[in-house]
Coordinates of C-alpha atoms and ligand atoms in Angstrom, one line a residue:
X1 CA -4.7 -22.1 -14.6
X2 CA -4.1 -23.3 -11.6
X3 CA -0.7 -23.4 -9.0
X4 CA 1.4 -26.4 -9.3
X5 CA 4.5 -27.9 -8.2
X6 CA 5.7 -28.4 -11.3
X7 CA 5.6 -25.1 -13.2
X8 CA 6.0 -21.2 -12.8
X9 CA 3.5 -18.9 -13.9
X10 CA 5.0 -16.2 -14.1
X11 CA 3.6 -12.5 -15.1
X12 CA 5.7 -10.1 -17.0
X13 CA 6.1 -6.7 -18.1
X14 CA 5.8 -6.7 -21.5
X15 CA 5.7 -2.9 -22.3
X16 CA 5.7 0.6 -20.9
X17 CA 2.3 2.1 -20.8
X18 CA 1.3 6.0 -21.2
X19 CA -1.0 6.7 -19.6
X20 CA -3.2 4.0 -17.6
X21 CA -1.4 0.7 -18.2
X22 CA -3.6 -1.8 -20.2
X23 CA -3.6 -5.4 -20.5
X24 CA -1.4 -5.2 -23.2
X25 CA 1.2 -3.6 -21.2
X26 CA 1.8 -7.4 -19.6
X27 CA 2.5 -10.8 -20.4
X28 CA 2.0 -14.5 -19.1
X29 CA 5.4 -16.7 -19.1
X30 CA 5.8 -20.7 -17.2
X31 CA 9.0 -21.8 -16.7
X32 CA 10.4 -25.4 -15.0
X33 CA 10.4 -24.9 -11.1
X34 CA 13.6 -24.0 -10.4
X35 CA 16.1 -25.4 -7.4
X36 CA 17.3 -23.8 -4.6
X37 CA 21.2 -24.6 -4.2
X38 CA 23.4 -25.0 -1.0
X39 CA 22.4 -22.1 2.0
X40 CA 19.4 -21.4 -0.7
X41 CA 15.4 -22.2 0.2
X42 CA 12.6 -22.6 -2.6
X43 CA 9.9 -20.2 -1.7
X44 CA 6.2 -20.5 -3.0
X45 CA 3.6 -17.3 -3.8
X46 CA 0.6 -17.8 -1.2
X47 CA 0.0 -14.2 -1.4
X48 CA 0.7 -11.0 -3.9
X49 CA 0.1 -7.8 -2.3
X50 CA -0.9 -5.0 -5.1
X51 CA 0.3 -1.7 -4.4
X52 CA 0.3 1.9 -6.5
X53 CA 3.9 2.0 -5.9
X54 CA 4.2 -0.7 -9.0
X55 CA 3.0 1.1 -11.2
X56 CA 6.0 3.9 -11.0
X57 CA 8.3 1.2 -11.5
X58 CA 6.0 0.0 -15.0
X59 CA 7.7 3.0 -16.2
X60 CA 12.0 4.3 -16.5
X61 CA 11.3 7.8 -15.4
X62 CA 13.8 9.0 -12.8
X63 CA 12.3 7.2 -9.2
X64 CA 13.8 6.0 -5.4
X65 CA 13.9 2.6 -7.3
X66 CA 14.6 1.1 -10.7
X67 CA 12.2 0.1 -13.0
X68 CA 11.4 -3.2 -14.1
X69 CA 13.5 -4.1 -16.8
X70 CA 10.9 -5.0 -19.4
X71 CA 10.9 -8.7 -20.4
X72 CA 11.0 -8.8 -16.7
X73 CA 8.9 -10.0 -13.4
X74 CA 6.6 -7.7 -12.5
X75 CA 7.6 -7.2 -8.7
X76 CA 5.4 -6.8 -5.3
X77 CA 5.4 -8.2 -2.0
X78 CA 4.7 -11.8 -1.4
X79 CA 3.7 -14.4 1.2
X80 CA 4.8 -17.8 0.9
X81 CA 5.8 -21.3 2.5
X82 CA 9.3 -23.0 2.4
X83 CA 8.5 -25.5 0.2
X84 CA 12.0 -26.5 0.0
X85 CA 15.4 -25.9 1.9
X86 CA 19.2 -26.2 2.3
X87 CA 18.9 -23.1 4.2
X88 CA 19.7 -23.6 8.2
X89 CA 17.3 -20.9 9.4
X90 CA 14.7 -22.1 7.3
X91 CA 12.6 -25.4 7.2
X92 CA 10.0 -26.7 5.0
X93 CA 6.2 -25.2 6.2
X94 CA 7.7 -22.0 6.8
X95 CA 5.4 -18.5 5.9
X96 CA 7.8 -15.9 5.3
X97 CA 6.9 -12.3 3.9
X98 CA 9.0 -12.4 1.1
X99 CA 9.5 -10.1 -2.7
X100 CA 9.1 -12.8 -5.0
X101 CA 7.0 -10.9 -7.4
X102 CA 3.6 -11.8 -9.7
X103 CA 5.1 -15.5 -9.9
X104 CA 4.7 -18.6 -8.1
X105 CA 8.4 -19.6 -7.4
X106 CA 11.4 -17.4 -6.7
X107 CA 14.5 -18.5 -4.6
X108 CA 16.3 -16.7 -2.1
X109 CA 19.0 -16.8 -0.1
X110 CA 17.5 -16.2 2.8
X111 CA 18.6 -12.4 2.5
X112 CA 15.3 -10.2 3.5
X113 CA 13.2 -12.6 4.7
X114 CA 10.2 -12.2 7.7
X115 CA 9.4 -15.2 8.9
X116 CA 6.1 -15.6 9.9
X117 CA 4.5 -16.8 13.0
X118 CA 3.4 -20.8 12.4
X119 CA 0.5 -20.2 14.0
X120 CA -0.3 -16.6 12.9
X121 CA -4.0 -16.6 11.8
X122 CA -4.0 -14.4 8.5
X123 CA -0.7 -14.3 7.2
X124 CA -2.0 -12.4 4.4
X125 CA -2.5 -9.6 7.1
X126 CA 1.6 -9.2 6.7
X127 CA 0.5 -7.1 3.3
X128 CA -1.1 -5.3 4.9
X129 CA -2.3 -3.7 8.9
X130 CA 0.1 -5.6 9.6
X131 CA 2.9 -5.3 6.8
X132 CA 4.2 -2.4 4.6
X133 CA 1.3 -0.3 4.5
X134 CA 0.9 -0.2 8.4
X135 CA 4.0 0.4 8.6
X136 CA 3.7 4.0 6.1
X137 CA 0.2 4.9 8.4
X138 CA 2.1 4.2 11.7
X139 CA 5.0 6.3 10.8
X140 CA 3.4 8.7 8.7
X141 CA 0.9 10.5 10.5
X142 CA 2.7 9.5 14.0
X143 CA 6.3 11.2 13.0
X144 CA 5.2 13.2 10.4
X145 CA 1.6 14.4 11.4
X146 CA 1.9 14.5 14.8
X147 CA -1.3 14.6 15.7
X148 CA -2.4 16.4 19.1
X149 CA -5.7 15.4 21.3
X150 CA -8.0 18.3 19.8
X151 CA -6.8 18.5 16.4
X152 CA -8.3 17.4 13.0
X153 CA -6.7 15.6 10.4
X154 CA -8.3 15.0 7.1
X155 CA -7.0 12.0 4.5
X156 CA -8.5 10.7 1.2
X157 CA -8.1 7.2 -0.1
X158 CA -10.0 7.0 3.2
X159 CA -10.7 3.2 3.1
X160 CA -7.9 1.9 1.8
X161 CA -4.5 -0.2 2.9
X162 CA -2.7 3.0 4.2
X163 CA -5.4 5.3 5.2
X164 CA -8.0 3.3 6.3
X165 CA -5.2 2.8 9.0
X166 CA -4.2 6.4 9.6
X167 CA -7.3 7.7 10.6
X168 CA -7.8 4.7 13.4
X169 CA -5.0 5.4 14.3
X170 CA -5.0 9.6 14.6
X171 CA -9.2 8.7 16.0
X172 CA -6.3 6.8 19.0
X173 CA -4.4 10.1 19.7
X174 CA -7.7 12.5 19.9
X175 CA -7.9 13.7 17.1
X176 CA -11.2 14.6 15.1
X177 CA -10.6 13.0 11.1
X178 CA -12.5 13.5 7.9
X179 CA -11.7 10.6 5.4
X180 CA -12.4 11.6 1.4
X181 CA -13.3 8.4 -0.3
X182 CA -14.8 7.6 -4.0
X183 CA -17.9 7.4 -3.3
X184 CA -21.2 6.6 -0.6
X185 CA -20.4 2.9 0.3
X186 CA -16.5 3.4 1.2
X187 CA -17.9 6.4 2.6
X188 CA -20.4 5.3 4.7
X189 CA -17.5 1.7 6.4
X190 CA -15.6 4.7 6.9
X191 CA -17.2 6.2 9.6
X192 CA -19.5 3.1 10.7
X193 CA -16.6 0.6 11.1
X194 CA -13.6 2.5 11.6
X195 CA -15.3 5.5 13.0
X196 CA -14.7 8.3 11.5
X197 CA -16.6 11.4 12.2
X198 CA -17.5 11.9 8.6
X199 CA -16.0 10.9 5.0
X200 CA -16.7 12.4 2.2
X201 CA -17.3 11.6 -1.7
X202 CA -14.4 13.1 -4.1
X203 CA -16.6 12.1 -6.8
X204 CA -19.4 14.5 -6.0
X205 CA -19.5 18.3 -7.1
X206 CA -18.7 20.5 -4.3
X207 CA -16.3 18.1 -2.4
X208 CA -14.5 21.4 -1.9
X209 CA -17.8 23.8 -0.1
X210 CA -18.8 19.8 2.3
X211 CA -14.7 19.9 3.0
X212 CA -15.1 23.7 4.9
X213 CA -18.1 22.5 6.4
X214 CA -17.1 19.4 8.0
X215 CA -13.6 21.0 9.1
X216 CA -15.2 24.1 10.8
X217 CA -11.5 24.8 13.0
X218 CA -9.1 24.2 9.9
X219 CA -7.3 21.5 9.2
X220 CA -4.3 21.0 10.9
X221 CA -2.6 17.4 9.5
X222 CA -3.2 15.9 6.1
X223 CA -2.0 12.7 5.2
X224 CA -1.4 12.9 1.2
X225 CA -2.5 9.8 -0.5
X226 CA -3.7 11.0 -4.0
X227 CA -2.9 15.0 -5.2
X228 CA -5.2 16.6 -7.7
X229 CA -8.5 17.8 -6.9
X230 CA -8.8 16.0 -3.7
X231 CA -6.0 18.5 -2.2
X232 CA -7.2 21.5 -4.4
X233 CA -9.6 21.1 -2.2
X234 CA -7.8 20.8 1.4
X235 CA -5.0 23.3 0.6
X236 CA -7.3 26.8 1.3
X237 CA -8.2 25.2 4.9
X238 CA -4.5 24.1 6.6
X239 CA -3.9 25.6 9.2
X240 CA -0.9 28.0 10.4
X241 CA 1.8 25.1 11.4
X242 CA 0.0 22.4 9.5
X243 CA 2.0 18.9 8.4
X244 CA 1.6 17.1 5.6
X245 CA 3.3 13.5 5.3
X246 CA 3.0 13.2 1.7
X247 CA 3.1 9.9 1.3
X248 CA 1.2 9.1 -2.4
X249 CA -0.2 11.2 -5.3
X250 CA -2.4 8.4 -6.9
X251 CA -4.4 10.6 -8.8
X252 CA -1.3 11.9 -10.6
X253 CA 0.3 8.1 -11.5
X254 CA -1.1 7.5 -14.9
X255 CA -0.6 11.6 -15.8
X256 CA 0.6 11.8 -18.9
X257 CA 1.1 15.7 -18.1
X258 CA 1.4 18.7 -16.2
X259 CA -2.8 19.3 -14.4
X260 CA -4.2 21.6 -17.2
X261 CA -5.0 24.7 -15.0
X262 CA -2.9 28.1 -13.4
X263 CA 0.5 27.1 -12.5
X264 CA -0.3 27.5 -8.4
X265 CA 4.0 26.8 -7.4
X266 CA 4.1 30.7 -6.3
X267 CA 1.3 30.4 -4.6
X268 CA 1.8 27.2 -3.2
X269 CA 5.2 28.4 -2.0
X270 CA 4.0 31.7 -0.8
X271 CA 1.2 29.8 1.7
X272 CA 4.0 27.0 3.1
X273 CA 5.9 30.3 3.9
X274 CA 3.2 32.5 5.5
X275 CA 1.8 29.6 7.9
X276 CA 4.9 28.2 8.5
X277 CA 3.7 24.6 7.1
X278 CA 5.8 21.4 7.2
X279 CA 5.0 18.7 3.9
X280 CA 7.5 16.4 4.1
X281 CA 8.4 13.3 1.9
X282 CA 8.4 9.7 3.0
X283 CA 9.3 6.3 1.6
X284 CA 8.5 4.0 4.1
X285 CA 11.6 1.4 4.2
X286 CA 14.3 3.3 3.4
X287 CA 13.1 5.6 5.8
X288 CA 11.7 4.1 8.5
X289 CA 12.1 0.5 7.8
X290 CA 14.7 -0.1 11.1
X291 CA 11.5 0.8 12.9
X292 CA 8.9 -2.1 12.1
X293 CA 9.3 -3.9 15.3
X294 CA 8.3 -1.0 16.8
X295 CA 5.7 -0.4 14.6
X296 CA 4.6 -4.1 14.9
X297 CA 4.4 -3.8 18.9
X298 CA 2.1 -1.2 19.0
X299 CA -0.3 -2.8 16.2
X300 CA -0.4 -6.0 17.0
X301 CA -1.5 -4.6 21.2
X302 CA -4.5 -2.1 19.0
X303 CA -5.5 -5.7 16.8
X304 CA -5.7 -7.8 20.1
X305 CA -7.9 -4.8 21.8
X306 CA -10.0 -4.6 19.5
X307 CA -9.2 -0.9 18.5
X308 CA -8.4 -1.1 15.1
X309 CA -10.4 -2.5 12.4
X310 CA -8.6 -4.3 8.6
X311 CA -10.8 -5.2 5.3
X312 CA -8.7 -6.6 2.8
X313 CA -10.2 -7.2 -1.1
X314 CA -9.1 -10.9 -1.6
X315 CA -9.1 -11.7 -5.5
X316 CA -8.0 -15.6 -6.3
X317 CA -5.9 -17.2 -8.8
X318 CA -2.7 -14.6 -10.2
X319 CA -4.7 -14.2 -13.1
X320 CA -6.5 -12.0 -11.5
X321 CA -3.1 -9.7 -10.4
X322 CA -3.4 -8.3 -14.1
X323 CA -7.0 -6.9 -14.1
X324 CA -6.7 -6.1 -10.6
X325 CA -4.4 -3.6 -10.6
X326 CA -5.7 -1.8 -14.1
X327 CA -8.6 -1.6 -11.5
X328 CA -6.8 -0.3 -8.3
X329 CA -5.9 2.7 -9.9
X330 CA -9.7 3.6 -11.2
X331 CA -10.8 2.5 -6.8
X332 CA -12.3 -0.1 -7.5
X333 CA -10.4 -1.4 -4.6
X334 CA -12.6 -1.7 -1.4
X335 CA -9.4 -2.2 1.2
X336 CA -6.3 -4.3 1.2
X337 CA -5.7 -5.4 -2.3
X338 CA -4.4 -9.2 -1.8
X339 CA -4.3 -11.8 -4.5
X340 CA -4.0 -15.8 -3.8
X341 CA -1.8 -16.6 -6.3
X342 CA -2.0 -21.1 -4.6
X343 CA -3.5 -22.8 -1.9
X344 CA -1.9 -22.5 2.2
X345 CA -0.5 -26.1 0.9
X346 CA -0.7 -27.8 -2.4
X347 CA -1.7 -31.5 -3.1
Ligands
NAP1 N1 5.7 6.6 -0.1 C1 5.0 5.4 1.1 O1 6.1 4.8 1.4 C2 4.0 4.7 0.6 C3 3.7 3.3 0.8 C4 2.7 3.0 1.0 C5 2.0 4.0 0.6 N2 1.9 4.6 -0.2 C6 0.6 5.5 -1.3 O2 -0.2 5.4 -0.5 C7 -1.3 6.1 -1.5 C8 -2.0 4.7 -0.6 O3 -1.9 3.1 -1.0 P1 -3.2 2.4 -0.5 O4 -1.8 0.8 -1.4 O5 -3.2 2.3 0.7 O6 -3.6 1.7 -1.3 P2 -5.8 2.2 -1.7 O7 -5.9 2.7 -0.5 O8 -5.9 1.0 -1.1 O9 -5.7 1.8 -2.7 C9 -5.8 3.1 -4.1 C10 -6.9 3.7 -3.6 O10 -5.8 5.0 -4.4 C11 -7.7 6.2 -4.9 N3 -7.6 6.1 -6.2 C12 -7.1 5.7 -6.9 N4 -7.8 6.4 -8.0 C13 -8.0 7.6 -7.1 C14 -8.1 9.2 -8.7 N5 -7.9 9.4 -9.7 N6 -9.1 10.2 -7.3 C15 -8.7 9.7 -6.4 N7 -8.3 8.4 -5.8 C16 -7.6 8.0 -6.5 C17 -8.9 5.2 -4.9 O11 -9.3 5.1 -3.3 P3 -11.2 5.7 -4.1 O12 -12.3 5.3 -4.4 O13 -11.1 5.9 -2.0 O14 -10.5 6.7 -3.7 C18 -7.7 3.7 -4.4 O15 -8.7 2.4 -3.9 C19 -0.8 5.7 -2.8 O16 -0.6 7.2 -3.0 C20 0.3 5.1 -2.7 O17 1.6 5.5 -3.8 C21 2.9 5.6 -0.3

């Protein structure tokens, strides 16, 4: 079913997953399109961003943000058109970034909306290279990682929304960049299109050996996106005074128990002490939301100069959201995952 003016399709959280999410954890509902009151706008979702953090919101474990309630609409960043406006700052037809979630329509009082230029060539890039993932890569790498020219930077999920930008920014800063990604096609793209010095497939049995050969002078910055066996391969190669921006642990998001094997906590803490390493977690909008304009100015310039490549993995229709999100947690996306929920303009 496609988007219409009269119905609001919504994807709700039906139950909390144990392990990997399944289609049974979601359900579709249809309601009437809501009406904006005075001071409000009606937003129609054109693009919906799918991101790994959504797996955390499906769980009721304590975290930095409230979980999605059962039978509530799944949360998510969106690029929308203003369909009706009773708000002085917005006109019908405006493009905005909002947090509509997995649904066709939502009402907003304007708080938290970001208006986009009406002539923006690719509005969906406001969910990727110019949006949350872009800010994450830029701030995590530069503010926490502090890469210096000549240093070795390693990043996993290297062709994804965040990782692809981390590696390219590190190259712009004069670093040697080694990516880690899932499969030959992604690794080839990281080297040939993104300009990384090398990219290794984390599915290979000898990842640790390959990584040691690629990082002959050790690792100065490890931008952590995945955790698990990738971190196990990185850890012995970290140099004294290495920096580790701890951005995400996507390989662990579906885990139901601690990984098998010895408890490595003492070894980890001992090595951090001896090598005087810095490992720092961050939550992008909480820690860096106020620096969005600074990031945007630099990123727009880099894009205009052709210094940054970005790839969108676009799927069509709200019905695609559930299988595509499940696939994101299995590495099935290739680039920033975005759902086209509706057309630019409704007939
Ligand atoms: N801290 C923050 O504020 C913040 C903000 C945004 C994102 N993040 C985090 O940044 C990371 C990347 O996010 P993104 O939006 O850029 O996603 P993404 O890289 O576009 O997509 C997720 C990728 O993770 C990799 N992956 C999935 N399961 C894996 C596994 N079991 N082992 C190894 N790799 C696996 C896959 O890439 P491969 O096929 O290449 O392995 C998959 O394509 C995530 O951990 C996310 O939670 C954090």
